[in-house]
PDB file of C-alpha atoms in Angstrom:
ATOM      1  CA  UNK A   1       2.885  30.624 -15.334  1.00  0.00           C
ATOM      2  CA  UNK A   2       3.610  27.750 -17.913  1.00  0.00           C
ATOM      3  CA  UNK A   3       6.757  26.979 -16.098  1.00  0.00           C
ATOM      4  CA  UNK A   4       4.804  26.385 -12.801  1.00  0.00           C
ATOM      5  CA  UNK A   5       2.326  23.828 -14.587  1.00  0.00           C
ATOM      6  CA  UNK A   6       4.458  22.260 -17.104  1.00  0.00           C
ATOM      7  CA  UNK A   7       7.411  21.315 -14.703  1.00  0.00           C
ATOM      8  CA  UNK A   8       5.301  20.587 -11.464  1.00  0.00           C
ATOM      9  CA  UNK A   9       5.807  17.083 -10.447  1.00  0.00           C
ATOM     10  CA  UNK A  10       8.688  16.695 -12.805  1.00  0.00           C
ATOM     11  CA  UNK A  11      12.285  15.777 -12.172  1.00  0.00           C
ATOM     12  CA  UNK A  12      15.368  16.979 -14.525  1.00  0.00           C
ATOM     13  CA  UNK A  13      17.556  14.305 -15.814  1.00  0.00           C
ATOM     14  CA  UNK A  14      21.089  15.727 -15.762  1.00  0.00           C
ATOM     15  CA  UNK A  15      22.282  13.407 -18.572  1.00  0.00           C
ATOM     16  CA  UNK A  16      19.410  14.226 -20.862  1.00  0.00           C
ATOM     17  CA  UNK A  17      19.924  18.121 -19.845  1.00  0.00           C
ATOM     18  CA  UNK A  18      23.591  17.963 -21.426  1.00  0.00           C
ATOM     19  CA  UNK A  19      22.597  15.932 -24.484  1.00  0.00           C
ATOM     20  CA  UNK A  20      19.838  18.480 -25.100  1.00  0.00           C
ATOM     21  CA  UNK A  21      22.304  21.309 -25.166  1.00  0.00           C
ATOM     22  CA  UNK A  22      22.227  22.749 -21.515  1.00  0.00           C
ATOM     23  CA  UNK A  23      25.362  23.852 -20.006  1.00  0.00           C
ATOM     24  CA  UNK A  24      26.455  23.138 -16.298  1.00  0.00           C
ATOM     25  CA  UNK A  25      27.404  26.380 -14.788  1.00  0.00           C
ATOM     26  CA  UNK A  26      27.856  27.013 -10.944  1.00  0.00           C
ATOM     27  CA  UNK A  27      25.648  24.279 -10.026  1.00  0.00           C
ATOM     28  CA  UNK A  28      22.720  25.218 -12.446  1.00  0.00           C
ATOM     29  CA  UNK A  29      21.941  23.927 -15.789  1.00  0.00           C
ATOM     30  CA  UNK A  30      21.451  26.902 -18.548  1.00  0.00           C
ATOM     31  CA  UNK A  31      20.187  26.640 -22.106  1.00  0.00           C
ATOM     32  CA  UNK A  32      19.754  29.545 -24.807  1.00  0.00           C
ATOM     33  CA  UNK A  33      18.107  29.491 -28.102  1.00  0.00           C
ATOM     34  CA  UNK A  34      16.741  32.087 -30.381  1.00  0.00           C
ATOM     35  CA  UNK A  35      13.123  32.642 -31.405  1.00  0.00           C
ATOM     36  CA  UNK A  36      11.209  34.949 -33.746  1.00  0.00           C
ATOM     37  CA  UNK A  37      13.754  34.210 -36.502  1.00  0.00           C
ATOM     38  CA  UNK A  38      16.742  35.403 -34.189  1.00  0.00           C
ATOM     39  CA  UNK A  39      15.147  38.463 -32.853  1.00  0.00           C
ATOM     40  CA  UNK A  40      14.382  37.233 -29.254  1.00  0.00           C
ATOM     41  CA  UNK A  41      16.801  35.316 -26.990  1.00  0.00           C
ATOM     42  CA  UNK A  42      15.328  32.706 -24.751  1.00  0.00           C
ATOM     43  CA  UNK A  43      17.478  31.564 -21.661  1.00  0.00           C
ATOM     44  CA  UNK A  44      16.174  28.740 -19.609  1.00  0.00           C
ATOM     45  CA  UNK A  45      17.798  28.102 -16.267  1.00  0.00           C
ATOM     46  CA  UNK A  46      17.122  24.927 -14.025  1.00  0.00           C
ATOM     47  CA  UNK A  47      18.719  25.600 -10.306  1.00  0.00           C
ATOM     48  CA  UNK A  48      19.945  23.075  -7.763  1.00  0.00           C
ATOM     49  CA  UNK A  49      16.544  22.449  -6.586  1.00  0.00           C
ATOM     50  CA  UNK A  50      15.029  21.627  -9.995  1.00  0.00           C
ATOM     51  CA  UNK A  51      13.200  24.916 -10.397  1.00  0.00           C
ATOM     52  CA  UNK A  52      12.752  26.194 -13.963  1.00  0.00           C
ATOM     53  CA  UNK A  53      13.246  29.703 -14.688  1.00  0.00           C
ATOM     54  CA  UNK A  54      13.086  31.508 -17.977  1.00  0.00           C
ATOM     55  CA  UNK A  55      14.102  34.908 -19.291  1.00  0.00           C
ATOM     56  CA  UNK A  56      13.470  36.327 -22.828  1.00  0.00           C
ATOM     57  CA  UNK A  57      15.504  39.098 -24.308  1.00  0.00           C
ATOM     58  CA  UNK A  58      15.322  41.485 -27.320  1.00  0.00           C
ATOM     59  CA  UNK A  59      18.456  40.437 -29.126  1.00  0.00           C
ATOM     60  CA  UNK A  60      18.881  43.918 -30.594  1.00  0.00           C
ATOM     61  CA  UNK A  61      18.611  46.016 -27.582  1.00  0.00           C
ATOM     62  CA  UNK A  62      19.514  43.259 -24.929  1.00  0.00           C
ATOM     63  CA  UNK A  63      16.281  44.334 -23.027  1.00  0.00           C
ATOM     64  CA  UNK A  64      14.229  41.971 -21.080  1.00  0.00           C
ATOM     65  CA  UNK A  65      10.630  41.030 -22.807  1.00  0.00           C
ATOM     66  CA  UNK A  66       7.763  40.071 -20.770  1.00  0.00           C
ATOM     67  CA  UNK A  67       4.631  40.658 -23.160  1.00  0.00           C
ATOM     68  CA  UNK A  68       4.663  36.900 -23.903  1.00  0.00           C
ATOM     69  CA  UNK A  69       3.815  36.327 -20.358  1.00  0.00           C
ATOM     70  CA  UNK A  70       0.715  38.243 -20.267  1.00  0.00           C
ATOM     71  CA  UNK A  71      -2.456  36.101 -20.858  1.00  0.00           C
ATOM     72  CA  UNK A  72      -4.186  38.372 -23.512  1.00  0.00           C
ATOM     73  CA  UNK A  73      -1.297  40.755 -24.791  1.00  0.00           C
ATOM     74  CA  UNK A  74      -2.227  42.099 -28.214  1.00  0.00           C
ATOM     75  CA  UNK A  75      -0.561  41.544 -31.452  1.00  0.00           C
ATOM     76  CA  UNK A  76       0.241  38.962 -33.766  1.00  0.00           C
ATOM     77  CA  UNK A  77       3.861  39.251 -33.051  1.00  0.00           C
ATOM     78  CA  UNK A  78       3.406  38.482 -29.383  1.00  0.00           C
ATOM     79  CA  UNK A  79       1.144  35.390 -30.272  1.00  0.00           C
ATOM     80  CA  UNK A  80       3.396  33.841 -32.529  1.00  0.00           C
ATOM     81  CA  UNK A  81       6.314  34.758 -30.079  1.00  0.00           C
ATOM     82  CA  UNK A  82       4.349  32.873 -27.352  1.00  0.00           C
ATOM     83  CA  UNK A  83       3.530  29.749 -29.698  1.00  0.00           C
ATOM     84  CA  UNK A  84       7.319  29.347 -30.044  1.00  0.00           C
ATOM     85  CA  UNK A  85       8.084  29.993 -26.402  1.00  0.00           C
ATOM     86  CA  UNK A  86       5.896  27.247 -25.178  1.00  0.00           C
ATOM     87  CA  UNK A  87       6.717  24.841 -27.894  1.00  0.00           C
ATOM     88  CA  UNK A  88      10.445  25.007 -26.821  1.00  0.00           C
ATOM     89  CA  UNK A  89       9.416  24.456 -23.090  1.00  0.00           C
ATOM     90  CA  UNK A  90       7.237  21.529 -24.055  1.00  0.00           C
ATOM     91  CA  UNK A  91      10.027  20.096 -25.895  1.00  0.00           C
ATOM     92  CA  UNK A  92      12.449  20.415 -23.089  1.00  0.00           C
ATOM     93  CA  UNK A  93       9.969  18.966 -20.532  1.00  0.00           C
ATOM     94  CA  UNK A  94       9.457  15.955 -22.866  1.00  0.00           C
ATOM     95  CA  UNK A  95      13.077  15.306 -23.691  1.00  0.00           C
ATOM     96  CA  UNK A  96      14.719  16.140 -20.310  1.00  0.00           C
ATOM     97  CA  UNK A  97      12.401  15.432 -17.378  1.00  0.00           C
ATOM     98  CA  UNK A  98      10.830  12.664 -15.902  1.00  0.00           C
ATOM     99  CA  UNK A  99       7.693  12.362 -13.428  1.00  0.00           C
ATOM    100  CA  UNK A 100       8.484  12.892  -9.853  1.00  0.00           C
ATOM    101  CA  UNK A 101       5.367  12.036  -8.148  1.00  0.00           C
ATOM    102  CA  UNK A 102       6.760   9.744  -5.218  1.00  0.00           C
ATOM    103  CA  UNK A 103       8.682  11.357  -2.679  1.00  0.00           C
ATOM    104  CA  UNK A 104       8.836   9.089   0.361  1.00  0.00           C
ATOM    105  CA  UNK A 105      12.590   7.589   1.195  1.00  0.00           C
ATOM    106  CA  UNK A 106      11.390   3.948   0.446  1.00  0.00           C
ATOM    107  CA  UNK A 107       9.467   4.713  -2.633  1.00  0.00           C
ATOM    108  CA  UNK A 108      12.342   6.357  -4.010  1.00  0.00           C
ATOM    109  CA  UNK A 109      14.681   3.393  -3.097  1.00  0.00           C
ATOM    110  CA  UNK A 110      12.523   1.088  -4.738  1.00  0.00           C
ATOM    111  CA  UNK A 111      12.406   3.004  -7.820  1.00  0.00           C
ATOM    112  CA  UNK A 112      16.127   3.026  -7.901  1.00  0.00           C
ATOM    113  CA  UNK A 113      16.298  -0.735  -6.909  1.00  0.00           C
ATOM    114  CA  UNK A 114      14.023  -1.838  -9.721  1.00  0.00           C
ATOM    115  CA  UNK A 115      15.965   0.443 -12.368  1.00  0.00           C
ATOM    116  CA  UNK A 116      19.338  -1.045 -11.169  1.00  0.00           C
ATOM    117  CA  UNK A 117      18.037  -4.847 -10.974  1.00  0.00           C
ATOM    118  CA  UNK A 118      15.283  -5.277 -13.698  1.00  0.00           C
ATOM    119  CA  UNK A 119      15.916  -2.377 -15.813  1.00  0.00           C
ATOM    120  CA  UNK A 120      12.214  -1.310 -15.581  1.00  0.00           C
ATOM    121  CA  UNK A 121      10.595   2.271 -15.219  1.00  0.00           C
ATOM    122  CA  UNK A 122       7.359   3.034 -13.636  1.00  0.00           C
ATOM    123  CA  UNK A 123       4.421   3.265 -15.958  1.00  0.00           C
ATOM    124  CA  UNK A 124       1.692   5.951 -15.593  1.00  0.00           C
ATOM    125  CA  UNK A 125      -1.248   4.391 -17.170  1.00  0.00           C
ATOM    126  CA  UNK A 126      -4.271   6.561 -16.070  1.00  0.00           C
ATOM    127  CA  UNK A 127      -4.384  10.076 -17.097  1.00  0.00           C
ATOM    128  CA  UNK A 128      -7.302  10.270 -14.359  1.00  0.00           C
ATOM    129  CA  UNK A 129      -5.407   8.644 -11.628  1.00  0.00           C
ATOM    130  CA  UNK A 130      -1.826  10.290 -12.230  1.00  0.00           C
ATOM    131  CA  UNK A 131      -0.519   9.100  -8.733  1.00  0.00           C
ATOM    132  CA  UNK A 132      -0.829   5.489  -9.769  1.00  0.00           C
ATOM    133  CA  UNK A 133       2.077   3.714 -11.484  1.00  0.00           C
ATOM    134  CA  UNK A 134       2.963   0.243 -12.088  1.00  0.00           C
ATOM    135  CA  UNK A 135       5.907  -1.900 -12.976  1.00  0.00           C
ATOM    136  CA  UNK A 136       5.955  -4.943 -15.362  1.00  0.00           C
ATOM    137  CA  UNK A 137       8.089  -7.563 -16.930  1.00  0.00           C
ATOM    138  CA  UNK A 138       9.363  -6.882 -20.307  1.00  0.00           C
ATOM    139  CA  UNK A 139       8.901 -10.521 -21.395  1.00  0.00           C
ATOM    140  CA  UNK A 140       5.199 -11.269 -20.078  1.00  0.00           C
ATOM    141  CA  UNK A 141       3.938  -7.648 -19.671  1.00  0.00           C
ATOM    142  CA  UNK A 142       2.450  -8.304 -16.318  1.00  0.00           C
ATOM    143  CA  UNK A 143       2.548  -6.156 -13.531  1.00  0.00           C
ATOM    144  CA  UNK A 144       4.622  -7.135 -10.634  1.00  0.00           C
ATOM    145  CA  UNK A 145       4.429  -3.931  -8.443  1.00  0.00           C
ATOM    146  CA  UNK A 146       2.181  -0.799  -8.277  1.00  0.00           C
ATOM    147  CA  UNK A 147       3.014   2.381  -6.488  1.00  0.00           C
ATOM    148  CA  UNK A 148      -0.054   4.473  -5.300  1.00  0.00           C
ATOM    149  CA  UNK A 149      -0.516   7.750  -3.274  1.00  0.00           C
ATOM    150  CA  UNK A 150      -3.627   7.201  -1.163  1.00  0.00           C
ATOM    151  CA  UNK A 151      -5.291   8.695   1.909  1.00  0.00           C
ATOM    152  CA  UNK A 152      -4.650   6.467   4.951  1.00  0.00           C
ATOM    153  CA  UNK A 153      -8.300   6.261   5.847  1.00  0.00           C
ATOM    154  CA  UNK A 154      -8.749   4.145   2.387  1.00  0.00           C
ATOM    155  CA  UNK A 155      -6.623   1.532   4.068  1.00  0.00           C
ATOM    156  CA  UNK A 156      -8.955   1.732   7.098  1.00  0.00           C
ATOM    157  CA  UNK A 157      -6.261   3.793   9.276  1.00  0.00           C
ATOM    158  CA  UNK A 158      -7.854   6.561  11.621  1.00  0.00           C
ATOM    159  CA  UNK A 159      -5.981   9.365   9.461  1.00  0.00           C
ATOM    160  CA  UNK A 160      -6.672  11.276   6.223  1.00  0.00           C
ATOM    161  CA  UNK A 161      -2.773  11.810   5.682  1.00  0.00           C
ATOM    162  CA  UNK A 162      -1.692  11.226   2.138  1.00  0.00           C
ATOM    163  CA  UNK A 163       0.871   8.318   2.165  1.00  0.00           C
ATOM    164  CA  UNK A 164       2.364   6.082  -0.619  1.00  0.00           C
ATOM    165  CA  UNK A 165       1.771   2.494  -0.785  1.00  0.00           C
ATOM    166  CA  UNK A 166       3.044  -0.811  -2.813  1.00  0.00           C
ATOM    167  CA  UNK A 167       0.992  -3.360  -4.156  1.00  0.00           C
ATOM    168  CA  UNK A 168       2.835  -6.836  -4.617  1.00  0.00           C
ATOM    169  CA  UNK A 169       1.828 -10.472  -5.758  1.00  0.00           C
ATOM    170  CA  UNK A 170       1.880 -12.907  -2.862  1.00  0.00           C
ATOM    171  CA  UNK A 171       0.841 -16.733  -2.449  1.00  0.00           C
ATOM    172  CA  UNK A 172      -2.623 -16.828  -0.792  1.00  0.00           C
ATOM    173  CA  UNK A 173      -1.238 -19.053   1.945  1.00  0.00           C
ATOM    174  CA  UNK A 174       1.333 -16.451   3.020  1.00  0.00           C
ATOM    175  CA  UNK A 175      -1.008 -13.442   2.659  1.00  0.00           C
ATOM    176  CA  UNK A 176      -3.304 -14.649   5.110  1.00  0.00           C
ATOM    177  CA  UNK A 177      -0.477 -15.064   7.799  1.00  0.00           C
ATOM    178  CA  UNK A 178       1.005 -11.576   7.210  1.00  0.00           C
ATOM    179  CA  UNK A 179      -2.175  -9.212   7.253  1.00  0.00           C
ATOM    180  CA  UNK A 180      -2.100  -6.984  10.343  1.00  0.00           C
ATOM    181  CA  UNK A 181      -4.071  -3.930   9.134  1.00  0.00           C
ATOM    182  CA  UNK A 182      -1.056  -1.776  10.384  1.00  0.00           C
ATOM    183  CA  UNK A 183       1.815  -2.596   7.970  1.00  0.00           C
ATOM    184  CA  UNK A 184       0.389  -5.233   5.764  1.00  0.00           C
ATOM    185  CA  UNK A 185      -2.802  -5.001   4.205  1.00  0.00           C
ATOM    186  CA  UNK A 186      -5.033  -6.938   1.465  1.00  0.00           C
ATOM    187  CA  UNK A 187      -4.115  -5.660  -1.943  1.00  0.00           C
ATOM    188  CA  UNK A 188      -5.433  -2.112  -2.278  1.00  0.00           C
ATOM    189  CA  UNK A 189      -7.796  -2.094  -5.763  1.00  0.00           C
ATOM    190  CA  UNK A 190      -6.259  -5.619  -6.403  1.00  0.00           C
ATOM    191  CA  UNK A 191      -7.674  -9.093  -5.937  1.00  0.00           C
ATOM    192  CA  UNK A 192      -7.475  -9.706  -2.221  1.00  0.00           C
ATOM    193  CA  UNK A 193      -6.045 -13.238  -2.244  1.00  0.00           C
ATOM    194  CA  UNK A 194      -3.157 -12.547  -4.597  1.00  0.00           C
ATOM    195  CA  UNK A 195      -1.979  -9.168  -3.822  1.00  0.00           C
ATOM    196  CA  UNK A 196      -0.543  -7.521  -0.737  1.00  0.00           C
ATOM    197  CA  UNK A 197      -0.319  -3.682  -0.071  1.00  0.00           C
ATOM    198  CA  UNK A 198       2.635  -2.343   2.257  1.00  0.00           C
ATOM    199  CA  UNK A 199       2.739   1.073   3.688  1.00  0.00           C
ATOM    200  CA  UNK A 200       5.808   2.893   2.709  1.00  0.00           C
ATOM    201  CA  UNK A 201       6.409   4.697   5.865  1.00  0.00           C
ATOM    202  CA  UNK A 202       9.460   2.617   7.301  1.00  0.00           C
ATOM    203  CA  UNK A 203       7.230   0.411   9.253  1.00  0.00           C
ATOM    204  CA  UNK A 204       8.627  -2.422   7.056  1.00  0.00           C
ATOM    205  CA  UNK A 205      12.383  -2.570   6.358  1.00  0.00           C
ATOM    206  CA  UNK A 206      13.258  -1.773   2.679  1.00  0.00           C
ATOM    207  CA  UNK A 207      15.421  -5.026   2.631  1.00  0.00           C
ATOM    208  CA  UNK A 208      12.103  -7.211   3.284  1.00  0.00           C
ATOM    209  CA  UNK A 209      10.201  -5.056   0.618  1.00  0.00           C
ATOM    210  CA  UNK A 210      12.687  -5.642  -1.947  1.00  0.00           C
ATOM    211  CA  UNK A 211      12.664  -9.332  -1.137  1.00  0.00           C
ATOM    212  CA  UNK A 212       8.840  -9.257  -1.475  1.00  0.00           C
ATOM    213  CA  UNK A 213       9.039  -7.360  -4.847  1.00  0.00           C
ATOM    214  CA  UNK A 214      11.450  -9.952  -6.174  1.00  0.00           C
ATOM    215  CA  UNK A 215       9.105 -12.703  -5.378  1.00  0.00           C
ATOM    216  CA  UNK A 216       6.342 -10.674  -6.885  1.00  0.00           C
ATOM    217  CA  UNK A 217       8.418 -10.388 -10.093  1.00  0.00           C
ATOM    218  CA  UNK A 218       9.002 -14.168 -10.362  1.00  0.00           C
ATOM    219  CA  UNK A 219       5.235 -14.624  -9.745  1.00  0.00           C
ATOM    220  CA  UNK A 220       4.338 -12.448 -12.708  1.00  0.00           C
ATOM    221  CA  UNK A 221       4.473 -15.307 -14.925  1.00  0.00           C
ATOM    222  CA  UNK A 222       2.017 -17.430 -13.667  1.00  0.00           C
ATOM    223  CA  UNK A 223      -1.135 -17.612 -15.559  1.00  0.00           C
ATOM    224  CA  UNK A 224      -3.552 -17.946 -12.775  1.00  0.00           C
ATOM    225  CA  UNK A 225      -2.540 -14.822 -11.161  1.00  0.00           C
ATOM    226  CA  UNK A 226      -2.502 -13.344 -14.623  1.00  0.00           C
ATOM    227  CA  UNK A 227      -6.004 -13.821 -15.005  1.00  0.00           C
ATOM    228  CA  UNK A 228      -6.938 -12.411 -11.511  1.00  0.00           C
ATOM    229  CA  UNK A 229      -4.744  -9.321 -12.256  1.00  0.00           C
ATOM    230  CA  UNK A 230      -6.262  -8.514 -15.563  1.00  0.00           C
ATOM    231  CA  UNK A 231      -9.728  -8.391 -14.174  1.00  0.00           C
ATOM    232  CA  UNK A 232      -8.537  -6.016 -11.658  1.00  0.00           C
ATOM    233  CA  UNK A 233      -6.558  -4.127 -14.093  1.00  0.00           C
ATOM    234  CA  UNK A 234      -9.592  -3.497 -16.151  1.00  0.00           C
ATOM    235  CA  UNK A 235     -11.630  -2.312 -13.227  1.00  0.00           C
ATOM    236  CA  UNK A 236      -9.108   0.150 -12.099  1.00  0.00           C
ATOM    237  CA  UNK A 237      -8.857   1.934 -15.199  1.00  0.00           C
ATOM    238  CA  UNK A 238     -12.508   2.417 -15.481  1.00  0.00           C
ATOM    239  CA  UNK A 239     -13.739   2.957 -11.950  1.00  0.00           C
ATOM    240  CA  UNK A 240     -11.225   2.334  -9.285  1.00  0.00           C
ATOM    241  CA  UNK A 241     -13.507   2.982  -6.513  1.00  0.00           C
ATOM    242  CA  UNK A 242     -15.541  -0.031  -7.553  1.00  0.00           C
ATOM    243  CA  UNK A 243     -13.057  -2.655  -7.359  1.00  0.00           C
ATOM    244  CA  UNK A 244     -13.781  -5.444  -4.894  1.00  0.00           C
ATOM    245  CA  UNK A 245     -12.113  -8.606  -3.856  1.00  0.00           C
TER     246      UNK A 245
END
């Protein structure tokens, strides 16, 4: 169904829902609009868990309408109605939802930390790699943090479990002393002399991660690091599996 694909890995923004015209009723958000020149009533409901449900009714009889949900339903009216229905849902998704790909507690804490301190949001730059996202400074436009979801074995760990990791800039002298191949790794898909990878599995306290993120933010203005970063950026956008130190 369209709702399952369109709103998967998406999280509703309450303020945006209200601004769009949703009403907050009994812990749910409800939006109503007419389609087919007023012949049909569309009701969109978002429950407390974020699940999106739609109901379409014939405005004259009040009967529930389902033909628009059939993949090959006959008739021009159904086709035009389905186009309107999809257009409304896609507009709601674009206006009221944000990507919700990172689920670990530390990733969520970092997203909120960066939003509150720097006013930056994650940027998803690669359609082929939707679970890779970056933070970058507004002034220099340079990256200072990269969130990724990868298989643990890609870091050399003896596991196929999917995990969330964070890439940060770091001084080369500090990097060599820190790497332990358990919590701290050489930068995944980034320059191995200037980037550090941290596993977001509670093995490193969030306070320490935030301090290192702040340092990375400050380093994002250095020209020498920028040149290293730009080369890695080009590689990750084309063939991430081919990036080397």
